[in-house]
Amino acid sequence: MSREDRPVALITGASRGIGRAIALELARGGFDLAANATSWNAAQRESGLAEVEDRVMELGAAFEPVPGDLAELADHDRIVAATLNRFGRIDLLVNNAGIAPQPRVDIMEMPPESYDRVMAVNARGTFFLTQRIVRSMLEAIDRGSAMNPVVIFISSVSAVASSVNRAEYCISKAAISRMAQLFADRLAAHGIRVYEIRPGIIRTEMTAPVRETYDRRIAEGLIPQQRWGEPEDIAKVVAQLAGDSLAYATGIVLEISGGMNIRRL
Ligand code: NAP
């Protein structure tokens, strides 16, 4: 495959956890990558985007770091411009970046600052970056240079499951779920497919502060498949959706949660 024939993915929040696993899986699958996180430090290669770059390059994919804060709409232009300057188009957008409230606080005490920050990154930032990138996808379709364009939103079981000590996170993920439906509807006739992946409880830095709690709850039967999800469990689904095996489906939700979707008595 020549460089021009390789599809291009932009992944937000690719410096660790689920986003990092998605980057490696897509690189293995033949994608070139633009990888976003809030910071880029070329000298620090043990972690962050530079570590991901080294792994991705070993897999033969091209890599462009596109740092920026999702909450800052001014950063979106730089993220998109850097990607298009390097690769000329974006075929796959994976909206993965997200933050959890720190600390978790009961809904009756949640401060507006926490609500605003979580919504600014998870919901508002994701919405406007998607709007911006979808415009460039539509332009690529008009030029005849688009390759199987797809948008994937990483939401959470929290889009539908209540956790009263992180209401702002649940609200932001419900917004992402709706966003996926709206973009799917708007873009279906243009040939851009849109999916929501709804992860359950995944072993990453985000869940590190509650690891013991979930170890206990999983042992008590919280998850039918009786284990933590791993970032690779989500990454493999992204790679599948990015291919053509679900070509006649858009706007669907894939819950990847070890069976937490099953209502049990
Ligand atoms: P994580 O380990 O905390 O990683 C989050 C990623 O998002 C990092 O790369 C981080 O980059 C980036 N990020 C954070 N704020 C950002 C901002 N303002 N602008 C740009 N990038 C930003 O989290 P994770 O567990 O991999 O979660 C990834 C996604 O899956 C999130 O949307 C999360 O809500 C969702 N999810 C996670 C779980 C779970 O159990 N872990 C379950 C359901 C859904 P830097 O901090 O390096 O900038």
GROMACS .gro file of C-alpha atoms and ligand atoms in nm:
model
  313
    1MET     CA    1   0.000   0.000   0.000
    2SER     CA    2   0.152   0.338  -0.097
    3ARG     CA    3   0.142   0.619   0.158
    4GLU     CA    4  -0.142   0.796  -0.028
    5ASP     CA    5  -0.354   0.478  -0.020
    6ARG     CA    6  -0.335   0.446   0.358
    7PRO     CA    7  -0.642   0.571   0.544
    8VAL     CA    8  -0.587   0.844   0.804
    9ALA     CA    9  -0.732   0.843   1.156
   10LEU     CA   10  -0.743   1.126   1.407
   11ILE     CA   11  -0.775   0.998   1.765
   12THR     CA   12  -0.837   1.231   2.058
   13GLY     CA   13  -0.694   1.139   2.397
   14ALA     CA   14  -0.437   0.904   2.240
   15SER     CA   15  -0.159   0.948   2.498
   16ARG     CA   16  -0.264   0.659   2.723
   17GLY     CA   17  -0.541   0.416   2.813
   18ILE     CA   18  -0.811   0.340   2.559
   19GLY     CA   19  -0.692   0.603   2.307
   20ARG     CA   20  -0.338   0.462   2.307
   21ALA     CA   21  -0.470   0.108   2.247
   22ILE     CA   22  -0.685   0.240   1.961
   23ALA     CA   23  -0.378   0.406   1.806
   24LEU     CA   24  -0.177   0.083   1.815
   25GLU     CA   25  -0.463  -0.130   1.682
   26LEU     CA   26  -0.532   0.109   1.393
   27ALA     CA   27  -0.159   0.131   1.310
   28ARG     CA   28  -0.155  -0.251   1.295
   29GLY     CA   29  -0.458  -0.231   1.063
   30GLY     CA   30  -0.284   0.000   0.812
   31PHE     CA   31  -0.393   0.347   0.927
   32ASP     CA   32  -0.169   0.651   0.948
   33LEU     CA   33  -0.239   0.851   1.262
   34ALA     CA   34  -0.286   1.200   1.395
   35ALA     CA   35  -0.285   1.168   1.773
   36ASN     CA   36  -0.419   1.427   2.013
   37ALA     CA   37  -0.374   1.485   2.386
   38THR     CA   38  -0.332   1.807   2.582
   39SER     CA   39   0.048   1.801   2.562
   40TRP     CA   40   0.337   1.683   2.345
   41ASN     CA   41   0.690   1.648   2.474
   42ALA     CA   42   0.929   1.507   2.215
   43ALA     CA   43   1.205   1.466   2.474
   44GLN     CA   44   0.992   1.254   2.710
   45ARG     CA   45   0.963   0.922   2.524
   46GLU     CA   46   0.871   0.693   2.815
   47SER     CA   47   0.508   0.806   2.830
   48GLY     CA   48   0.252   1.028   2.661
   49LEU     CA   49   0.222   1.088   2.288
   50ALA     CA   50   0.596   1.038   2.222
   51GLU     CA   51   0.581   0.684   2.363
   52VAL     CA   52   0.281   0.613   2.142
   53GLU     CA   53   0.465   0.760   1.844
   54ASP     CA   54   0.758   0.520   1.891
   55ARG     CA   55   0.524   0.218   1.911
   56VAL     CA   56   0.321   0.332   1.610
   57MET     CA   57   0.633   0.390   1.398
   58GLU     CA   58   0.755   0.038   1.483
   59LEU     CA   59   0.430  -0.085   1.327
   60GLY     CA   60   0.508   0.101   1.004
   61ALA     CA   61   0.246   0.374   1.035
   62ALA     CA   62   0.303   0.748   0.999
   63PHE     CA   63   0.236   0.954   1.312
   64GLU     CA   64   0.160   1.322   1.363
   65PRO     CA   65   0.119   1.459   1.717
   66VAL     CA   66  -0.165   1.713   1.725
   67PRO     CA   67  -0.171   1.846   2.083
   68GLY     CA   68  -0.449   2.069   2.207
   69ASP     CA   69  -0.711   2.104   2.477
   70LEU     CA   70  -1.046   1.977   2.352
   71ALA     CA   71  -1.220   2.238   2.568
   72GLU     CA   72  -1.047   2.522   2.380
   73LEU     CA   73  -1.222   2.567   2.046
   74ALA     CA   74  -0.925   2.777   1.927
   75ASP     CA   75  -0.710   2.463   1.960
   76HIS     CA   76  -0.937   2.272   1.721
   77ASP     CA   77  -0.820   2.472   1.420
   78ARG     CA   78  -0.457   2.388   1.502
   79ILE     CA   79  -0.538   2.020   1.555
   80VAL     CA   80  -0.721   1.991   1.224
   81ALA     CA   81  -0.475   2.209   1.029
   82ALA     CA   82  -0.176   2.005   1.150
   83THR     CA   83  -0.351   1.682   1.048
   84LEU     CA   84  -0.453   1.807   0.705
   85ASN     CA   85  -0.109   1.961   0.640
   86ARG     CA   86   0.053   1.627   0.707
   87PHE     CA   87  -0.199   1.385   0.550
   88GLY     CA   88  -0.439   1.588   0.334
   89ARG     CA   89  -0.756   1.433   0.473
   90ILE     CA   90  -0.916   1.256   0.772
   91ASP     CA   91  -1.098   0.927   0.703
   92LEU     CA   92  -1.167   0.820   1.060
   93LEU     CA   93  -1.234   1.036   1.363
   94VAL     CA   94  -1.225   0.862   1.700
   95ASN     CA   95  -1.369   1.090   1.969
   96ASN     CA   96  -1.208   0.923   2.267
   97ALA     CA   97  -1.069   1.199   2.494
   98GLY     CA   98  -1.265   1.247   2.811
   99ILE     CA   99  -1.224   1.336   3.176
  100ALA     CA  100  -1.385   1.211   3.493
  101PRO     CA  101  -1.467   1.441   3.784
  102GLN     CA  102  -1.193   1.459   4.046
  103PRO     CA  103  -1.298   1.413   4.317
  104ARG     CA  104  -1.631   1.236   4.282
  105VAL     CA  105  -1.892   1.436   4.471
  106ASP     CA  106  -2.258   1.361   4.543
  107ILE     CA  107  -2.502   1.522   4.298
  108MET     CA  108  -2.637   1.744   4.578
  109GLU     CA  109  -2.292   1.896   4.638
  110MET     CA  110  -2.146   1.899   4.285
  111PRO     CA  111  -1.991   2.243   4.219
  112PRO     CA  112  -2.064   2.429   3.894
  113GLU     CA  113  -1.690   2.443   3.814
  114SER     CA  114  -1.675   2.064   3.790
  115TYR     CA  115  -1.992   2.050   3.580
  116ASP     CA  116  -1.854   2.317   3.344
  117ARG     CA  117  -1.513   2.154   3.302
  118VAL     CA  118  -1.645   1.801   3.240
  119MET     CA  119  -1.906   1.927   2.996
  120ALA     CA  120  -1.655   2.157   2.822
  121VAL     CA  121  -1.417   1.870   2.746
  122ASN     CA  122  -1.646   1.569   2.706
  123ALA     CA  123  -1.953   1.722   2.543
  124ARG     CA  124  -1.890   2.071   2.401
  125GLY     CA  125  -1.533   2.005   2.288
  126THR     CA  126  -1.625   1.673   2.128
  127PHE     CA  127  -1.924   1.826   1.950
  128PHE     CA  128  -1.738   2.117   1.792
  129LEU     CA  129  -1.430   1.915   1.697
  130THR     CA  130  -1.661   1.666   1.525
  131GLN     CA  131  -1.846   1.943   1.344
  132ARG     CA  132  -1.513   2.084   1.224
  133ILE     CA  133  -1.373   1.750   1.106
  134VAL     CA  134  -1.695   1.633   0.943
  135ARG     CA  135  -1.685   1.949   0.728
  136SER     CA  136  -1.341   1.843   0.605
  137MET     CA  137  -1.472   1.489   0.542
  138LEU     CA  138  -1.755   1.630   0.331
  139GLU     CA  139  -1.503   1.837   0.135
  140ALA     CA  140  -1.293   1.523   0.076
  141ILE     CA  141  -1.606   1.340  -0.045
  142ASP     CA  142  -1.672   1.627  -0.290
  143ARG     CA  143  -1.310   1.607  -0.412
  144GLY     CA  144  -1.344   1.230  -0.454
  145SER     CA  145  -1.056   1.163  -0.213
  146ALA     CA  146  -1.247   1.027   0.090
  147MET     CA  147  -1.176   0.668   0.196
  148ASN     CA  148  -1.469   0.506   0.376
  149PRO     CA  149  -1.529   0.798   0.619
  150VAL     CA  150  -1.634   0.700   0.971
  151VAL     CA  151  -1.685   0.885   1.302
  152ILE     CA  152  -1.673   0.691   1.629
  153PHE     CA  153  -1.777   0.831   1.967
  154ILE     CA  154  -1.647   0.665   2.283
  155SER     CA  155  -1.924   0.723   2.535
  156SER     CA  156  -1.968   0.505   2.845
  157VAL     CA  157  -2.218   0.284   3.021
  158SER     CA  158  -2.258   0.601   3.227
  159ALA     CA  159  -2.466   0.738   2.937
  160VAL     CA  160  -2.743   0.514   3.072
  161ALA     CA  161  -2.625   0.392   3.416
  162SER     CA  162  -2.669   0.623   3.711
  163SER     CA  163  -2.377   0.710   3.942
  164VAL     CA  164  -2.502   0.984   4.172
  165ASN     CA  165  -2.145   1.072   4.279
  166ARG     CA  166  -2.042   1.174   3.925
  167ALA     CA  167  -2.355   1.319   3.772
  168GLU     CA  168  -2.165   1.560   3.548
  169TYR     CA  169  -1.982   1.267   3.386
  170CYS     CA  170  -2.309   1.075   3.330
  171ILE     CA  171  -2.472   1.385   3.179
  172SER     CA  172  -2.174   1.444   2.948
  173LYS     CA  173  -2.181   1.084   2.828
  174ALA     CA  174  -2.557   1.095   2.765
  175ALA     CA  175  -2.488   1.406   2.555
  176ILE     CA  176  -2.225   1.217   2.354
  177SER     CA  177  -2.471   0.936   2.294
  178ARG     CA  178  -2.728   1.181   2.153
  179MET     CA  179  -2.457   1.355   1.953
  180ALA     CA  180  -2.368   1.027   1.784
  181GLN     CA  181  -2.731   0.975   1.682
  182LEU     CA  182  -2.763   1.328   1.548
  183PHE     CA  183  -2.445   1.315   1.340
  184ALA     CA  184  -2.539   0.966   1.216
  185ASP     CA  185  -2.873   1.099   1.095
  186ARG     CA  186  -2.723   1.409   0.935
  187LEU     CA  187  -2.440   1.228   0.759
  188ALA     CA  188  -2.592   0.897   0.650
  189ALA     CA  189  -2.693   1.020   0.305
  190HIS     CA  190  -2.340   1.154   0.249
  191GLY     CA  191  -2.182   0.814   0.309
  192ILE     CA  192  -2.027   0.897   0.648
  193ARG     CA  193  -2.104   0.628   0.903
  194VAL     CA  194  -2.125   0.716   1.273
  195TYR     CA  195  -2.105   0.480   1.571
  196GLU     CA  196  -2.115   0.496   1.948
  197ILE     CA  197  -1.902   0.257   2.150
  198ARG     CA  198  -2.017   0.237   2.511
  199PRO     CA  199  -1.736   0.091   2.726
  200GLY     CA  200  -1.803  -0.063   3.066
  201ILE     CA  201  -1.533  -0.064   3.335
  202ILE     CA  202  -1.194  -0.051   3.168
  203ARG     CA  203  -0.854  -0.080   3.340
  204THR     CA  204  -0.688   0.260   3.274
  205GLU     CA  205  -0.554   0.557   3.469
  206MET     CA  206  -0.908   0.697   3.475
  207THR     CA  207  -1.030   0.407   3.687
  208ALA     CA  208  -0.709   0.373   3.894
  209PRO     CA  209  -0.854   0.571   4.190
  210VAL     CA  210  -1.147   0.326   4.217
  211ARG     CA  211  -0.960   0.004   4.132
  212GLU     CA  212  -1.016  -0.164   4.468
  213THR     CA  213  -1.382  -0.069   4.473
  214TYR     CA  214  -1.438  -0.225   4.132
  215ASP     CA  215  -1.220  -0.530   4.214
  216ARG     CA  216  -1.459  -0.594   4.499
  217ARG     CA  217  -1.775  -0.523   4.300
  218ILE     CA  218  -1.661  -0.745   4.012
  219ALA     CA  219  -1.589  -1.026   4.262
  220GLU     CA  220  -1.944  -0.972   4.395
  221GLY     CA  221  -2.092  -1.019   4.044
  222LEU     CA  222  -2.125  -0.670   3.896
  223ILE     CA  223  -2.005  -0.787   3.552
  224PRO     CA  224  -2.147  -1.108   3.398
  225GLN     CA  225  -1.814  -1.183   3.223
  226GLN     CA  226  -1.642  -1.144   3.563
  227ARG     CA  227  -1.342  -0.932   3.466
  228TRP     CA  228  -1.220  -0.580   3.402
  229GLY     CA  229  -1.230  -0.461   3.043
  230GLU     CA  230  -0.890  -0.389   2.891
  231PRO     CA  231  -0.820  -0.097   2.654
  232GLU     CA  232  -0.761  -0.352   2.376
  233ASP     CA  233  -1.120  -0.478   2.414
  234ILE     CA  234  -1.236  -0.136   2.295
  235ALA     CA  235  -0.959  -0.086   2.039
  236LYS     CA  236  -1.051  -0.407   1.854
  237VAL     CA  237  -1.410  -0.288   1.816
  238VAL     CA  238  -1.292   0.047   1.678
  239ALA     CA  239  -1.082  -0.136   1.417
  240GLN     CA  240  -1.382  -0.350   1.321
  241LEU     CA  241  -1.613  -0.048   1.284
  242ALA     CA  242  -1.351   0.136   1.079
  243GLY     CA  243  -1.352  -0.147   0.825
  244ASP     CA  244  -1.637  -0.237   0.595
  245SER     CA  245  -1.798  -0.526   0.784
  246LEU     CA  246  -2.073  -0.295   0.914
  247ALA     CA  247  -2.108  -0.100   0.592
  248TYR     CA  248  -2.490  -0.111   0.603
  249ALA     CA  249  -2.526   0.018   0.959
  250THR     CA  250  -2.496   0.364   1.109
  251GLY     CA  251  -2.611   0.524   1.434
  252ILE     CA  252  -2.577   0.198   1.623
  253VAL     CA  253  -2.450   0.159   1.978
  254LEU     CA  254  -2.207  -0.116   2.071
  255GLU     CA  255  -2.189  -0.167   2.445
  256ILE     CA  256  -1.859  -0.336   2.529
  257SER     CA  257  -1.899  -0.405   2.898
  258GLY     CA  258  -1.871  -0.775   2.969
  259GLY     CA  259  -2.250  -0.802   2.974
  260MET     CA  260  -2.343  -0.509   3.202
  261ASN     CA  261  -2.612  -0.441   2.941
  262ILE     CA  262  -2.803  -0.751   3.059
  263ARG     CA  263  -3.077  -0.661   3.306
  264ARG     CA  264  -3.061  -0.920   3.583
  265LEU     CA  265  -3.289  -1.026   3.863
  266NAP     P1  266  -0.749   0.816   3.058
  266NAP     O1  267  -0.657   0.702   3.080
  266NAP     O2  268  -0.769   0.915   3.166
  266NAP     O3  269  -0.703   0.892   2.922
  266NAP     C1  270  -0.773   1.005   2.882
  266NAP     C2  271  -0.710   1.060   2.756
  266NAP     O4  272  -0.779   1.182   2.721
  266NAP     C3  273  -0.564   1.097   2.773
  266NAP     O5  274  -0.496   1.072   2.653
  266NAP     C4  275  -0.570   1.246   2.801
  266NAP     O6  276  -0.454   1.311   2.758
  266NAP     C5  277  -0.685   1.288   2.711
  266NAP     N1  278  -0.744   1.414   2.753
  266NAP     C6  279  -0.794   1.447   2.874
  266NAP     N2  280  -0.841   1.572   2.873
  266NAP     C7  281  -0.820   1.620   2.748
  266NAP     C8  282  -0.846   1.744   2.685
  266NAP     N3  283  -0.902   1.845   2.752
  266NAP     N4  284  -0.812   1.760   2.556
  266NAP     C9  285  -0.751   1.659   2.487
  266NAP     N5  286  -0.725   1.538   2.543
  266NAP    C10  287  -0.758   1.520   2.671
  266NAP     O7  288  -0.895   0.765   3.019
  266NAP     P2  289  -0.947   0.631   2.951
  266NAP     O8  290  -0.996   0.542   3.057
  266NAP     O9  291  -0.851   0.581   2.851
  266NAP    O10  292  -1.078   0.690   2.879
  266NAP    C11  293  -1.086   0.720   2.741
  266NAP    C12  294  -1.231   0.750   2.708
  266NAP    O11  295  -1.311   0.637   2.740
  266NAP    C13  296  -1.289   0.867   2.789
  266NAP    O12  297  -1.379   0.940   2.710
  266NAP    C14  298  -1.366   0.797   2.900
  266NAP    O13  299  -1.472   0.875   2.949
  266NAP    C15  300  -1.416   0.675   2.826
  266NAP     N6  301  -1.451   0.564   2.912
  266NAP    C16  302  -1.359   0.511   2.999
  266NAP    C17  303  -1.399   0.405   3.080
  266NAP    C18  304  -1.306   0.341   3.177
  266NAP    O14  305  -1.353   0.258   3.258
  266NAP     N7  306  -1.177   0.369   3.177
  266NAP    C19  307  -1.530   0.355   3.072
  266NAP    C20  308  -1.619   0.413   2.985
  266NAP    C21  309  -1.579   0.516   2.904
  266NAP     P3  310  -0.357   1.400   2.850
  266NAP    O15  311  -0.411   1.400   2.988
  266NAP    O16  312  -0.225   1.332   2.833
  266NAP    O17  313  -0.360   1.532   2.787
   0.00000   0.00000   0.00000
